[in-house]
Structure formats: C-alpha cells, structure tokens
Amino acid sequence: MSRLGIRFQLLLLALLLFFVVPSFVDFYADWLWYGETNYQHIFLRVLTTQMALGGVAFVVAFLVFAGNLRLTLRVTPRREFVVMTPDGPRTIAVDPLRLRPLLYGLSAVAALLAATYASSQWERLLYFIYATPFGTADPILGRDVGFYVFSLPFYQFLQGLALTLVVAVLIGVGVAYGLSGVVQFDPLRGLRLQRVAVQHLTWIGVVLFLLLAAGAWLGQAGLLTSDSGLFYGASYVDVHARLPVLRMTMVAALVAAALAVYQAFTERRWPIVSAIVLYLGVAFAGSAYAAMVQRFVVAPNEQVKETPFIVHNIEATRRAFGLEGVAERELSGDALLSREDIDRNAATLRNVPLWDHQPLLDTFSQIQEIRTYYDFVSVHNDRYPINGEYRQIMLSARELNSASLPNRTWINERLTFTHGYGLTLGPVNQVTTEGLPVLFIKNLPPESSVDLQVTEPSIYYGELANDHVFVRTRTREFHYPRGEDNVYSTYTGDGGVPVDSFFRKLLFSIKFRSLKTLLSNDLTPESRVMYYRQIGERVRKIAPFLTFEEDRYLSIAGGRLFWVQDAYTTSARYPYSTPFSDNINYIRNSVKAVVDAYHGRTSFYLVDDRDPIAQTLAKAFPGLLQPLAEMPEGLRTRLRYPQGIFQIQTAVFSTYHMTNPAVFYNKEDQWEVPSLDTRAGQSSRMLPWYTIMRLPGEQDTEFIQMLPYTPRQKDNLAAWMVARSDGQNYGRLMVFQFPKQKVIFGPRQVVARISQDQVISPQVTLWNQQGSEVIQGTLLVIPIEESLIYIRPLYLRSAGGRIPELKRVIVAYQNQIVMEETLEAALNRIFPRGRSAEEIAAAAALSPAEGAAPAPPRAATEPTPGAAALPAPPSAVPGAAVGTLPTDTSTLILEARATYQRALRAQRDGNWALYGEEVRRLGDILEHLQRVTQEAPPRTPAPREPR
C-alpha cells in the first residue's frame, strides 16, 4: 500500500476516534440514563421523529439536486480548453459525464445540510400530527387557534425549505449551464439558450411560482400573528389592503406558473417574461396600495378605524395569558383600621415574611453550613401545618459542593462525598433575642422542634450542578459529620445507571474523560453511576419541549425531600395576542415536575388538563404526563403558583386591564410595577412575594403571592394583584383597585418617607457610622381589610461580620411611621388597645408639635416627585406619632411604661438624641396622668345590700 493510502487510512481512523466514538458514547450513555429514569420511550419518540424528518429531507433534497445536475450534464457538450504549459500550448478535453461523482458528492453535502435543519424541526411535526383544537376561532379568517399554533408553523417550515431548495437548484443549474456554454450572451442578440436548457429552467420556474403562491396563502394567516405597529395582529390596513393583496399575489403566482408551463412548449419568450412581470407588478403595487390606505384612510382617523382590531387584540391577549378570568374588586382606599381589625387579621400578621431571601441565605450559610463543603444555594417559601397551625416557612437544602472540598481527589469527589444532607426550616417572621432566625428544623442529623419530621435527609439530586458520582462502591460514602468524627453510609436507593461490566466502565471512562473510572478497583458489579443530577438539567433532558421555571423549590412529604419544578407550555403563534419577552404570546402553567432528592425518580404531572398544548403533548408522548390525582397528597395540597408566570401576567395586565378600546388606544390608565432603589443605588422592579393572608371579602387565610401597581410614571398606589395557591383556588387571579380620585401612598413614596423620618434616618446613619452595615429589607405591602400597612425589616451586619441580624421592623400606616424591635411592638405603637379606629386616625392626622393636620397630598393628576408631594412626617419622635394623649389612666400607664422602655433601649444603643426625646415624652405623659387623676370625679361607693 502506498504512503498516501496509509495516511488516508490514519486520517479516517483519527476522525473515527475524535468524532464518531465520542458521539456514540454520549448517545449510548444517554440511552442508559433514559432507561434508568423510565423515559426511553420519550427519547425514542424524539429520535425516530428526527430521523424520519431528516431522512425524508435528505432523500428529497438529494434527488432534487442530483437529478437536476445530472440532467444538466446530459445536455452539456464535451468541452476543450487550451492551457499554457512549459512545453507549449496543450489542449485539455473535459467530459461532463466524468463529473458525476463530484456532483453527487456536492448533492449529498447539500442534502445533509437540509436534513440537519429539517431534523431540528421535529417538534413542529409532532405538534402538527397530534394537534388539539383550541375551540376558539380567530375573528378574521375564522380558523381555529390550533391551526396557528400547530399547523401553520409546520406548513411554513415545508414551504420555506422547499423554496430554499428550488432557489438553490435554480442557481446551481444556471451556473452549470453558463459554464458549459449552453447559455451564452450575445451583445447583438442578447441572452441565447438552447431549447433543452430553456425547458429545464422553465420547469424549475413553475415549481418556484407554485411555492410563491403557497407562501402568499400562508401569509394571510401570518398577518394575524405579526406586529402591525400599534398592536399585535392584523390591523385595518392588513385586513382591507394587505389581505386582498396577498390573495391577488397568490392568483398572480398561479397564473405565472401557468405561463411558465406554456413557455416550456413554445419557443417564444414572452410567457416567462410576462409571468415574472405579473408577479412582481402585483407585489409592488400591493405594497404601494397598503401604504396609501395607511396614509390617507387610517392615519387621519386612526382610533376609529383601529377600534375593532384593538378589541380583538385585547380579548386575545387576555385569553392567551390566562387573564380573562381575573376577578376585579374595588377597595375604598380610606377605610380606617382599629385594634379589632388588627386582632381579626392576626393570622395574616403572624405570617408576614420578615426574612428576605438573601439575608436569610447569608445567615444560614454562617450558622448551619457546619462544614465548608456544604452550601445553601437558595431559600424557598412554602407553608405547612405546624403543630396544628397554618404557618408560612422558609427552608433551604444543605447541598454538598464538591468544588469546596479541602482535598479534591478523584476518590473524594466521585466516591466519598456523594450527597448533601438535611435542611434548615423556620418561620418567616420569628427571631431569637440575638436577631437570628428561629429554626424548626436544624443541625446534623436534622433536629425538629415541631411535628414536621424528615426521615430521609440525604440529597443526591439538587440545585448544584455537581458532576457524576459513583455509589455502592468499596469506598465508604460520607454521610454527615458528628463532632470530630464522620458518619458513613451506603446508598440503598434505585437511582443511577449500573456499572456492572468492563464495557460500561470503558464507556463511562470515555464519557467522563477519566482513566481512573476504568482502572479503579473500588467499582464493583453492584456499583451505580449518577449523572444529570442537577434538577433543571434533569427535567430539560427528559422534556425539552417544555419551558421550565428558573426557580425550583424543596418540599417535604411523608418525611422525604422532593424538588418541585414548574413547567410551562408556551407559543409565539396565538393570533392577535401581544407577545411578552422571548417572543411568548401564550403561556400556561400546565405541568409540575417532581424529582425525588434521594432516588432521583422524576415524574411529570398534568395540572391544567384544559390546555390544548398540554393535551397535544400527552398524545405525542403517551405516559409522560400523569394525572394530578396521582401526585402524593403531601405535595399536591401544597403546590404553589409559580412566580415566573405571575410576573409575566402582572406585566401584561398592567396594560391589558384596560378593556375599553378608547382608553387602551390613548393608554390613559396604564399601570406599572413599582421600582425601588437597591443597595447598589440602582432602580429595579419589585418582585412578587409569597405570604399567608386573608383577602378582603374572604373568610379564611390562604397562601398567595402578590404585587402592587402604580399608575405609569407616578408613585401613588393604583391596585394590587394576587395569585392564589390553595385548593380549588389554585391559579386564580384577583386584582384589588383603589378609586382613581383618591391618593393612596405607594411603595416608593413610603420608602421616601422612611428615609426622611427624623428618627429612623439618624438612627440608620448612626449604625452605619459605627461600622455596622444596615441592610434594608423588602418593603411589604400588607392589605388589612380595605386598608394597607407597609412593613419593612431592617437587618444589621456588624463590622467585619457575615451574619445579618434582624434588629428592627418599620411599620407605616397612613401618616404614621414607627420603628420597633418586633413587628408586634410596632403594631402596638400604632394600634394601642382601647382606641377606636377614629381615635387612631385622628392621632395620625395631628402633628404633635402644633396639633394641626399636615398639608394635603397632591391630586392624582399632578406629578408625584418622590417624597416632595407627601405631607411631612407626623412626628420626629416614636411615640409622639400617636397625637393627642388618651384620657384613661390605664392606657396612660401602659404608654408611660412603653416610653420608659424605649428610653432605656436608646440609652443602650448610644442614641442620646432619641433618649432625650423619650424622657421628655415620658414627662409629658406623667404630667397628663397627674391632671387626669386630679380632674377625675370622686368615685361613689356602691350601696351595701341589707343583711
């Protein structure tokens, strides 16, 4: 064998080793993994669909390219070329038939590109085959919405791929004819073509015009899913100009195809020229006509002309984002709260989430990680019955981070440190005397102080993207630390792929690029390898056709740990619906994925069985989506509505709560989610938060998430929206609106008032100057009856320390702002017992210095530049905000005691200004108490009954 042949074989071997073998290894490892998860049928369905679509595309594309080029070679004459060589001129003859292998090779490459693209469109094919009607027709063409979501994308794919192939063939054949001399250009007679070439090119033109006609037909439906400028969907110009033009274009393309057919049987050139002129003329004239209609018909009276189509857009957008069923309620906005109202809503106030995610995560990391290789990745909100009481809690999984191991050897990372262990769990609003969170479940092994127990705390599957690990090996698995020693365990679950043969050890050695996997004596026939352990990666691997929520949460059911991952069905093809970001104009939270943290078992449950996309997926992938009733009850009763879809819905509803087309056109009542300044000095939108509360008009407390609205470019509160999660109310949305003629302080205004408060602001400054870092928590809007209370926690981190401590709680109600060590104390300041709602409101409305009411706020129509438009704070001193002093001695004694305690606290904190004010306040209370005692009429003793 020649050296060239040997080198060629070595090259093929190298290509085999570097491309084919790794691809086969990854494929077979995935096949084994799908078998372990019991989803091989999903993998097979996707794979067979890709192969079928790609195979058909390859065959068709190859036949089209090769057939046309072969026909070109058959009519191409033998050519001779004269080239200059050192020995003189030399004639080279080129036989076109000998170029067939080259052309077949080029055709195969082009077909492979077409097949690669076609196989990537497998989802469109499955949606087309298993399409489920929506039961709603579009208002213009009368087609079911399912046609746009399922059928239209597949038709457009076919038409686009075929058009690309035909244009490529037309160019290739034209170039081939030009190089062969069949097509020539004569300066006197113009372009000259042989009869065979004319017929060949003409038939290609026939197919081209037919595909253009199909494109015009599809373009009619495309108008309903395109941006018309003012809104999304077909506008007046689209319906009355572009739609007729598309129909005329389709007719023109069909006539042009007929002319091209006639051209194939005649030697005259006018038919093909007429066909091209006809098609282009209709297309350009149609564009000009649409522009004239827009300028001379629509623009002078746009609102009237577009009103019917704006109505279509509003209705479709609300349906597509699940907003058509939003329950809207009006609140008075000026309801007064009494102490009885506070007591009646005690369950709401007991579950106010005072711990923000990041400060709590920082605290968990310092007091509960225990070892450096443990990590708390995120904090999750949930609710549980704790000792018979419905409580909101925050919990975080203690996961193992192999990157933080002090000795990162292969044995440690892959065999010994295989899993995390346990979690921390506590209420959202309780703190210790040191300002640290109260924990119901803590330490290693988990210790529970309540009736919620965790019997299997091992976490082999979690949020951290750790690489693969081997279990059931000869190396002991680290379980958890105990004092100076460690506790070890052996995995007894059913997760992982068996490594029970030399072939599989070789397979995984190649996959993980680790020779130690092949040579290790620690792996036994009972050993198993776990990979794709990160929750997000795991569920996406199984169901790539779903859109997954970025956040997943940990849940406890039956003493076991489960990860719940929300999944969405989405589309960008819903007619007349305005898209949100990422080109989504339809979304449903139809699926919940549940992953067992120990076994890795992954299940998908159908939450919304009315969703046509979910129904289509259930038909395309039988056995994937299980009925919700089959979910363990401990998980099913505590499903929560995800924040991702709620953020999208609140953003869309901020505009599409306007159902009047005239109001919508002028954007007269547009809302927005308030923005607040962050610690970095940047402004960011408020995020939804979970809480347990009793909604206005409801009898029971429930787990909801909420988000407030302000009018666009204003700071006063306009409304607040909630998503419910409990029981039959799961997924139901409600919005509570305030009267437009009343000004209700919004979050940004309250924050500005807090920042300007003459007591709170100096205290925060003093803490910061003493080297501590003050972390201002999330401002919470807490609806109570038909009024609002604003609550903001303050965390203090000592200089050089890492543990944030919850030190103060700020509460704002109407014109009052107080800061206390606990929420209960702050509420008692504003709502002392024994006072009516009118007395509390009167105390809030009076300035303690002059006893006069503050200046009224600006009207709703005036701009609100932050705190400048607000009345001055009612008092510079906590306690003085209560206004006039009460007249009963028992209340005065209680207030004197509270003022005395605040003075002592200010003395301990070194806040001498506040100390002096509280002492002065105490003196005023004692003097008032003395006057009340002196002015009180003498008590008349009750008459004695005769013996």
PDB file of N, CA and C in Angstrom, residues 45 126-136 144 146 149-150 545-546 568-570 586 588-591 605-626:
ATOM      1  N   ARG A  45     -39.137   8.445  20.819  1.00  0.00           N
ATOM      2  CA  ARG A  45     -40.076   9.229  20.016  1.00  0.00           C
ATOM      3  C   ARG A  45     -39.367  10.433  19.395  1.00  0.00           C
ATOM      4  N   LEU A 126     -44.448  16.890  15.303  1.00  0.00           N
ATOM      5  CA  LEU A 126     -45.275  16.230  16.322  1.00  0.00           C
ATOM      6  C   LEU A 126     -46.489  17.076  16.674  1.00  0.00           C
ATOM      7  N   TYR A 127     -46.306  18.395  16.793  1.00  0.00           N
ATOM      8  CA  TYR A 127     -47.453  19.264  17.056  1.00  0.00           C
ATOM      9  C   TYR A 127     -48.464  19.184  15.909  1.00  0.00           C
ATOM     10  N   PHE A 128     -47.980  19.093  14.689  1.00  0.00           N
ATOM     11  CA  PHE A 128     -48.863  19.027  13.525  1.00  0.00           C
ATOM     12  C   PHE A 128     -49.654  17.711  13.517  1.00  0.00           C
ATOM     13  N   ILE A 129     -48.992  16.616  13.824  1.00  0.00           N
ATOM     14  CA  ILE A 129     -49.646  15.303  13.775  1.00  0.00           C
ATOM     15  C   ILE A 129     -50.670  15.152  14.894  1.00  0.00           C
ATOM     16  N   TYR A 130     -50.325  15.605  16.094  1.00  0.00           N
ATOM     17  CA  TYR A 130     -51.181  15.364  17.266  1.00  0.00           C
ATOM     18  C   TYR A 130     -51.922  16.631  17.700  1.00  0.00           C
ATOM     19  N   ALA A 131     -52.162  17.549  16.780  1.00  0.00           N
ATOM     20  CA  ALA A 131     -52.771  18.841  17.110  1.00  0.00           C
ATOM     21  C   ALA A 131     -54.131  18.666  17.777  1.00  0.00           C
ATOM     22  N   THR A 132     -54.380  19.507  18.779  1.00  0.00           N
ATOM     23  CA  THR A 132     -55.651  19.534  19.503  1.00  0.00           C
ATOM     24  C   THR A 132     -56.316  20.883  19.281  1.00  0.00           C
ATOM     25  N   PRO A 133     -57.569  20.935  18.864  1.00  0.00           N
ATOM     26  CA  PRO A 133     -58.230  22.233  18.644  1.00  0.00           C
ATOM     27  C   PRO A 133     -58.340  23.032  19.947  1.00  0.00           C
ATOM     28  N   PHE A 134     -58.266  24.352  19.830  1.00  0.00           N
ATOM     29  CA  PHE A 134     -58.446  25.233  20.980  1.00  0.00           C
ATOM     30  C   PHE A 134     -59.922  25.492  21.252  1.00  0.00           C
ATOM     31  N   GLY A 135     -60.749  25.319  20.231  1.00  0.00           N
ATOM     32  CA  GLY A 135     -62.163  25.622  20.405  1.00  0.00           C
ATOM     33  C   GLY A 135     -62.480  27.087  20.288  1.00  0.00           C
ATOM     34  N   THR A 136     -61.513  27.890  19.837  1.00  0.00           N
ATOM     35  CA  THR A 136     -61.702  29.328  19.649  1.00  0.00           C
ATOM     36  C   THR A 136     -61.220  29.693  18.253  1.00  0.00           C
ATOM     37  N   ASP A 144     -59.567  27.892  13.574  1.00  0.00           N
ATOM     38  CA  ASP A 144     -59.316  27.579  14.981  1.00  0.00           C
ATOM     39  C   ASP A 144     -57.900  28.016  15.356  1.00  0.00           C
ATOM     40  N   GLY A 146     -55.826  26.530  17.021  1.00  0.00           N
ATOM     41  CA  GLY A 146     -54.910  25.407  16.859  1.00  0.00           C
ATOM     42  C   GLY A 146     -54.227  25.396  15.509  1.00  0.00           C
ATOM     43  N   VAL A 149     -51.216  27.655  15.984  1.00  0.00           N
ATOM     44  CA  VAL A 149     -50.237  27.161  16.950  1.00  0.00           C
ATOM     45  C   VAL A 149     -49.564  25.883  16.470  1.00  0.00           C
ATOM     46  N   PHE A 150     -50.322  24.987  15.836  1.00  0.00           N
ATOM     47  CA  PHE A 150     -49.792  23.664  15.491  1.00  0.00           C
ATOM     48  C   PHE A 150     -49.526  23.472  13.996  1.00  0.00           C
ATOM     49  N   PHE A 545     -39.268  19.943  25.241  1.00  0.00           N
ATOM     50  CA  PHE A 545     -40.334  20.692  24.586  1.00  0.00           C
ATOM     51  C   PHE A 545     -41.119  21.551  25.570  1.00  0.00           C
ATOM     52  N   LEU A 546     -40.805  21.489  26.849  1.00  0.00           N
ATOM     53  CA  LEU A 546     -41.434  22.335  27.858  1.00  0.00           C
ATOM     54  C   LEU A 546     -40.516  23.489  28.220  1.00  0.00           C
ATOM     55  N   TYR A 568     -43.934  25.165  31.836  1.00  0.00           N
ATOM     56  CA  TYR A 568     -44.932  25.924  31.084  1.00  0.00           C
ATOM     57  C   TYR A 568     -45.061  25.375  29.665  1.00  0.00           C
ATOM     58  N   THR A 569     -46.257  25.444  29.148  1.00  0.00           N
ATOM     59  CA  THR A 569     -46.467  25.263  27.714  1.00  0.00           C
ATOM     60  C   THR A 569     -46.606  26.658  27.119  1.00  0.00           C
ATOM     61  N   THR A 570     -45.852  26.929  26.069  1.00  0.00           N
ATOM     62  CA  THR A 570     -45.808  28.272  25.510  1.00  0.00           C
ATOM     63  C   THR A 570     -45.938  28.217  23.993  1.00  0.00           C
ATOM     64  N   TYR A 586     -48.382  33.179  24.422  1.00  0.00           N
ATOM     65  CA  TYR A 586     -49.329  32.249  25.058  1.00  0.00           C
ATOM     66  C   TYR A 586     -48.551  31.459  26.089  1.00  0.00           C
ATOM     67  N   ARG A 588     -49.139  28.778  29.739  1.00  0.00           N
ATOM     68  CA  ARG A 588     -49.927  28.123  30.777  1.00  0.00           C
ATOM     69  C   ARG A 588     -48.980  27.356  31.691  1.00  0.00           C
ATOM     70  N   ASN A 589     -49.277  27.367  32.991  1.00  0.00           N
ATOM     71  CA  ASN A 589     -48.535  26.545  33.954  1.00  0.00           C
ATOM     72  C   ASN A 589     -49.245  25.195  34.036  1.00  0.00           C
ATOM     73  N   SER A 590     -49.027  24.353  33.026  1.00  0.00           N
ATOM     74  CA  SER A 590     -49.805  23.128  32.879  1.00  0.00           C
ATOM     75  C   SER A 590     -49.154  21.909  33.491  1.00  0.00           C
ATOM     76  N   VAL A 591     -47.867  21.971  33.800  1.00  0.00           N
ATOM     77  CA  VAL A 591     -47.135  20.773  34.216  1.00  0.00           C
ATOM     78  C   VAL A 591     -46.299  21.081  35.450  1.00  0.00           C
ATOM     79  N   TYR A 605     -46.571  15.839  36.146  1.00  0.00           N
ATOM     80  CA  TYR A 605     -47.995  15.800  36.449  1.00  0.00           C
ATOM     81  C   TYR A 605     -48.716  16.908  35.682  1.00  0.00           C
ATOM     82  N   LEU A 606     -49.869  16.557  35.132  1.00  0.00           N
ATOM     83  CA  LEU A 606     -50.677  17.495  34.362  1.00  0.00           C
ATOM     84  C   LEU A 606     -51.566  18.290  35.310  1.00  0.00           C
ATOM     85  N   VAL A 607     -51.275  19.572  35.428  1.00  0.00           N
ATOM     86  CA  VAL A 607     -52.024  20.436  36.344  1.00  0.00           C
ATOM     87  C   VAL A 607     -53.234  21.049  35.657  1.00  0.00           C
ATOM     88  N   ASP A 608     -53.068  21.457  34.399  1.00  0.00           N
ATOM     89  CA  ASP A 608     -54.156  22.093  33.648  1.00  0.00           C
ATOM     90  C   ASP A 608     -54.516  21.192  32.466  1.00  0.00           C
ATOM     91  N   ASP A 609     -55.526  20.356  32.647  1.00  0.00           N
ATOM     92  CA  ASP A 609     -55.904  19.431  31.576  1.00  0.00           C
ATOM     93  C   ASP A 609     -56.748  20.091  30.495  1.00  0.00           C
ATOM     94  N   ARG A 610     -57.034  21.377  30.634  1.00  0.00           N
ATOM     95  CA  ARG A 610     -57.778  22.099  29.594  1.00  0.00           C
ATOM     96  C   ARG A 610     -56.859  22.744  28.570  1.00  0.00           C
ATOM     97  N   ASP A 611     -55.568  22.732  28.827  1.00  0.00           N
ATOM     98  CA  ASP A 611     -54.610  23.371  27.940  1.00  0.00           C
ATOM     99  C   ASP A 611     -54.433  22.534  26.671  1.00  0.00           C
ATOM    100  N   PRO A 612     -54.745  23.068  25.485  1.00  0.00           N
ATOM    101  CA  PRO A 612     -54.602  22.275  24.247  1.00  0.00           C
ATOM    102  C   PRO A 612     -53.170  21.856  23.953  1.00  0.00           C
ATOM    103  N   ILE A 613     -52.184  22.683  24.316  1.00  0.00           N
ATOM    104  CA  ILE A 613     -50.797  22.295  24.061  1.00  0.00           C
ATOM    105  C   ILE A 613     -50.423  21.118  24.948  1.00  0.00           C
ATOM    106  N   ALA A 614     -50.834  21.144  26.198  1.00  0.00           N
ATOM    107  CA  ALA A 614     -50.556  20.011  27.087  1.00  0.00           C
ATOM    108  C   ALA A 614     -51.267  18.758  26.600  1.00  0.00           C
ATOM    109  N   GLN A 615     -52.493  18.895  26.099  1.00  0.00           N
ATOM    110  CA  GLN A 615     -53.201  17.740  25.556  1.00  0.00           C
ATOM    111  C   GLN A 615     -52.482  17.177  24.341  1.00  0.00           C
ATOM    112  N   THR A 616     -51.936  18.051  23.509  1.00  0.00           N
ATOM    113  CA  THR A 616     -51.188  17.602  22.338  1.00  0.00           C
ATOM    114  C   THR A 616     -49.929  16.852  22.752  1.00  0.00           C
ATOM    115  N   LEU A 617     -49.223  17.369  23.748  1.00  0.00           N
ATOM    116  CA  LEU A 617     -48.021  16.688  24.227  1.00  0.00           C
ATOM    117  C   LEU A 617     -48.362  15.339  24.846  1.00  0.00           C
ATOM    118  N   ALA A 618     -49.489  15.266  25.530  1.00  0.00           N
ATOM    119  CA  ALA A 618     -49.896  13.990  26.120  1.00  0.00           C
ATOM    120  C   ALA A 618     -50.162  12.942  25.042  1.00  0.00           C
ATOM    121  N   LYS A 619     -50.684  13.366  23.891  1.00  0.00           N
ATOM    122  CA  LYS A 619     -50.912  12.428  22.792  1.00  0.00           C
ATOM    123  C   LYS A 619     -49.612  12.084  22.075  1.00  0.00           C
ATOM    124  N   ALA A 620     -48.707  13.063  21.966  1.00  0.00           N
ATOM    125  CA  ALA A 620     -47.442  12.822  21.270  1.00  0.00           C
ATOM    126  C   ALA A 620     -46.502  11.957  22.099  1.00  0.00           C
ATOM    127  N   PHE A 621     -46.578  12.088  23.431  1.00  0.00           N
ATOM    128  CA  PHE A 621     -45.693  11.331  24.324  1.00  0.00           C
ATOM    129  C   PHE A 621     -46.534  10.596  25.364  1.00  0.00           C
ATOM    130  N   PRO A 622     -47.167   9.508  24.983  1.00  0.00           N
ATOM    131  CA  PRO A 622     -48.018   8.775  25.932  1.00  0.00           C
ATOM    132  C   PRO A 622     -47.225   8.331  27.159  1.00  0.00           C
ATOM    133  N   GLY A 623     -47.841   8.476  28.318  1.00  0.00           N
ATOM    134  CA  GLY A 623     -47.210   8.052  29.560  1.00  0.00           C
ATOM    135  C   GLY A 623     -46.339   9.101  30.205  1.00  0.00           C
ATOM    136  N   LEU A 624     -46.137  10.246  29.551  1.00  0.00           N
ATOM    137  CA  LEU A 624     -45.286  11.284  30.145  1.00  0.00           C
ATOM    138  C   LEU A 624     -46.024  12.043  31.241  1.00  0.00           C
ATOM    139  N   LEU A 625     -47.206  12.547  30.933  1.00  0.00           N
ATOM    140  CA  LEU A 625     -47.949  13.389  31.864  1.00  0.00           C
ATOM    141  C   LEU A 625     -48.942  12.551  32.652  1.00  0.00           C
ATOM    142  N   GLN A 626     -48.729  12.494  33.950  1.00  0.00           N
ATOM    143  CA  GLN A 626     -49.618  11.732  34.820  1.00  0.00           C
ATOM    144  C   GLN A 626     -50.717  12.638  35.358  1.00  0.00           C
TER     145      GLN A 626
END
